[in-house]
Every structure is written in C-alpha cells, then in structure tokens.
CSV table of C-alpha atoms in Angstrom, one decimal:
chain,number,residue,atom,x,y,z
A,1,UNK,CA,94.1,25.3,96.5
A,2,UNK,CA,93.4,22.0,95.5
A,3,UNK,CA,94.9,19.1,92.8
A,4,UNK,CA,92.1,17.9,90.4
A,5,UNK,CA,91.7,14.3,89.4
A,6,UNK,CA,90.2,11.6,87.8
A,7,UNK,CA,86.7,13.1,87.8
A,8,UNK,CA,87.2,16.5,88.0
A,9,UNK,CA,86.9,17.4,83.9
A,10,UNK,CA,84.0,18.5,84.5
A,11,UNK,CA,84.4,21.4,87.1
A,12,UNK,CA,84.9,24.7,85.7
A,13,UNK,CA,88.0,26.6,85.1
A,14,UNK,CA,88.8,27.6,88.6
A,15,UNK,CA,92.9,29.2,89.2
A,16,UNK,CA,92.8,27.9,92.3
A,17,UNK,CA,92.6,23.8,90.9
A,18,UNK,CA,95.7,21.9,88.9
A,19,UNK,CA,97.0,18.6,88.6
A,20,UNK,CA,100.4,19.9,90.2
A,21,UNK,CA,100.1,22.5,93.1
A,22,UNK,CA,103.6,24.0,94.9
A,23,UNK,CA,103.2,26.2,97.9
A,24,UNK,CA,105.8,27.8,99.8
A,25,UNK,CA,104.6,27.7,103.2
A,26,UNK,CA,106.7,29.5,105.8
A,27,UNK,CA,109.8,28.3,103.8
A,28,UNK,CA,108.3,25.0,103.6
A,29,UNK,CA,107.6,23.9,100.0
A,30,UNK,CA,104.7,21.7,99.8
A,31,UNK,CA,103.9,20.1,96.8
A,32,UNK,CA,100.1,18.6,95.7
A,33,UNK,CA,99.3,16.3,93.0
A,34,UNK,CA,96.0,13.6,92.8
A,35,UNK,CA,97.8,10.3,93.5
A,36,UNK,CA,101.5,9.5,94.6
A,37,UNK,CA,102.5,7.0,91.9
A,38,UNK,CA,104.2,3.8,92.5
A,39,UNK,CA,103.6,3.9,96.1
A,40,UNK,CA,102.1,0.4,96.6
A,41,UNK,CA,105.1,-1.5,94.6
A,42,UNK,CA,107.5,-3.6,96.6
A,43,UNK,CA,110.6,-1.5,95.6
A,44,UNK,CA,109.3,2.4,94.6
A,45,UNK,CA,111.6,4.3,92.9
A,46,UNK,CA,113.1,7.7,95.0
A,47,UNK,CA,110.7,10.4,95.8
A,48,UNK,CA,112.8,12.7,93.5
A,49,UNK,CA,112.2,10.3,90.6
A,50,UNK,CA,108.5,9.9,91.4
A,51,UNK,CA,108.3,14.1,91.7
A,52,UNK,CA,110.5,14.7,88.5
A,53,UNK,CA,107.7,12.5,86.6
A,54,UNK,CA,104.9,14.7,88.7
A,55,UNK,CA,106.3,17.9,87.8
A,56,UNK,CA,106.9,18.5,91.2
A,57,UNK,CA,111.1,19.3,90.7
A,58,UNK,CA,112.9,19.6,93.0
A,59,UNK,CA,111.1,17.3,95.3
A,60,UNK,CA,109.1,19.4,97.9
A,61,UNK,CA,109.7,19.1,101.4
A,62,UNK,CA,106.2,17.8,101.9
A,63,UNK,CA,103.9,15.9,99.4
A,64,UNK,CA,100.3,16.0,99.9
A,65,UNK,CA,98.2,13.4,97.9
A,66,UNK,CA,95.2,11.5,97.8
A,67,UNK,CA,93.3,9.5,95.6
A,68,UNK,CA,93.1,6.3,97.6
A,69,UNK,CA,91.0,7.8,100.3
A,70,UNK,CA,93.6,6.8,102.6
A,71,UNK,CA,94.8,8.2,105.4
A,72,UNK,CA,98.8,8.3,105.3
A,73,UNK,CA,102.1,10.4,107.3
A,74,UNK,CA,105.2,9.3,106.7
A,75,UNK,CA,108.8,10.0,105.6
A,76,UNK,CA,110.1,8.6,102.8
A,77,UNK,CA,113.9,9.8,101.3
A,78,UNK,CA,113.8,13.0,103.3
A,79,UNK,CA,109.8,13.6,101.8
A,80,UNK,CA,107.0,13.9,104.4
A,81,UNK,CA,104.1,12.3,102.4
A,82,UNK,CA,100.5,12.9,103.7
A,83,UNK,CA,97.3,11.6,102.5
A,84,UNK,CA,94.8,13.4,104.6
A,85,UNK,CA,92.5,10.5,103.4
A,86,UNK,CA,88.4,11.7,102.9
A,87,UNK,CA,86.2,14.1,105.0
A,88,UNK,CA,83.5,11.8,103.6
A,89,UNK,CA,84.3,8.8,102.3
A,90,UNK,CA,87.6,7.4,104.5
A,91,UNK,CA,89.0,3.9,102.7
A,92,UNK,CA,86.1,4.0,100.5
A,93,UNK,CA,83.5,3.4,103.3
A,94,UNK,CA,81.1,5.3,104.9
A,95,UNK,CA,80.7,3.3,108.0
A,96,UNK,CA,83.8,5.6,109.0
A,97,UNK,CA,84.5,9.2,110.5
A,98,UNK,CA,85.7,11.2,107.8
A,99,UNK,CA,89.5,12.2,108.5
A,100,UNK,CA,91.5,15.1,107.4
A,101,UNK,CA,95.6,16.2,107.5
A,102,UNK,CA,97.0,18.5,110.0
A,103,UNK,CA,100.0,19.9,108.6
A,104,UNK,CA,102.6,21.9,110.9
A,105,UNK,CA,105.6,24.2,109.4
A,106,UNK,CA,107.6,26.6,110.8
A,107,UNK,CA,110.6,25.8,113.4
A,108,UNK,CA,111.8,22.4,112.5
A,109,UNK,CA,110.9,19.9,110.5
A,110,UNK,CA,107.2,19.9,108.9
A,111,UNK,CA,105.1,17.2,110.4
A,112,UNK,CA,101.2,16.1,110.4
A,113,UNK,CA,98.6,14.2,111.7
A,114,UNK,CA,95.5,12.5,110.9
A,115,UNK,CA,92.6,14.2,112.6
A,116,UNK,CA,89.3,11.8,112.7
A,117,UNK,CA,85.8,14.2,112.1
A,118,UNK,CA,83.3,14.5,114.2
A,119,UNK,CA,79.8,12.4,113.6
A,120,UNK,CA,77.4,12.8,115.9
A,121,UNK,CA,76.2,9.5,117.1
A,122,UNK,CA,79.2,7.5,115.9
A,123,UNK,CA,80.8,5.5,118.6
A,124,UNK,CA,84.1,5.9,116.8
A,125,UNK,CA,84.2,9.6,116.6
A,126,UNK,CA,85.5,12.5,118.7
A,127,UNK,CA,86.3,16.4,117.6
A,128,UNK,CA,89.4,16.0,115.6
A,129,UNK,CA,91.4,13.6,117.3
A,130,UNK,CA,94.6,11.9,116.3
A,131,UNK,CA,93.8,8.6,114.1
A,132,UNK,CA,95.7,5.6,116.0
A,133,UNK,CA,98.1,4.0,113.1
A,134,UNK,CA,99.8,7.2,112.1
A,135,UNK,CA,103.4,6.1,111.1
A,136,UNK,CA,105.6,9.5,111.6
C-alpha cells in the first residue's frame, strides 16, 4: 500500500496507491497520506484538525507521511507521526544511508524507529540500525 504524490500522475491505476490510505493493523488504525500539512508552523493546528482536512477522520492512532524525505517519530496530541524519510534519497542528499520506519503494534502503544540502510563502503552505515535523533 502506498500514498501517491506530487509526481505520481503518471503511474498507472494501481488499487493498492491513493492520496489517503487507512489500515487497521492489529487494532491499530494507521493512517497514510503524501505530506503532514502544517507541520513546520510555529503553532499547528490539532492533529484531528489536520486529519479531518486529510480525510483521515477520526484521526488514526498512527500517521505515516513523507514528502520531505525526512526522517521523523514522534507524538503529537495522542498521534504517533512517522516519516520513515527515503530508502534513497534521505533529506534530499545522497551522501546519506537511506533510512526506513519500523513500526510496532500489538500490546501497548504503537511505536517506531528509524532504521538506517545498509551501503556497502559507507562509513555511516550499518544493517538497519537505529538513527540517533529519533524523538519518541
């Protein structure tokens, strides 16, 4: 499953991509979309505001999002937000190991982490260890 986004017009039709994605995963409902608006004002509005303008309503209990390319986990008004960042292209640069989101349901509360990709040859990279940075 995936969320398309600002160039994916031209992939065809495919059931498994839309801008909004909701998952129930082991009574967790996790919800997808491209970007996470508003994030990077000073004073966001509420998560349920920001999912009620996504479609995503009632908020899920995690929202995964990317378009920045950065790699995010944190809690925000009950929310676990995740941006797993980019397997290839991490904060826009390719002088970094890729990273990707672990995400963990089940007993308790869903949590994640950033998992760095392995590169061969690059001194920054080890098989899918935690990023340093992660705020949880």
């Amino acid at each position: 499953m995936g969320s398309t986004g600002l160039n994916d017009t031209y992939l065809p039709a495919d059931p498994r991509l839309a801008d909004v994605q909701m998952l129930d995963l082991a009574g967790t409902r996790v919800g997808m979309t491209h970007a996470l608006p508003d994030r990077r004002v000073s004073d966001p509005p509420p998560i349920s505001e920001l999912a009620r303008r996504c479609g995503l309503d009632p908020a899920p209990d995690v929202w995964v999002f990317g378009d920045s390319h950065r790699d995010v986990v944190e809690r925000r008004d009950g929310v676990l937000l995740v941006n797993p960042g980019s397997p290839t292209s991490p904060h826009l640069r390719v002088d970094r190991p890729g990273t990707v989101a672990l995400l963990t349901v089940g007993d308790g509360p869903p949590d994640a982490e950033i998992a760095l990709l392995p590169v061969p040859g690059h001194p920054g990279s080890h098989p899918l260890r935690p990023a340093s940075g992660v705020v949880g």
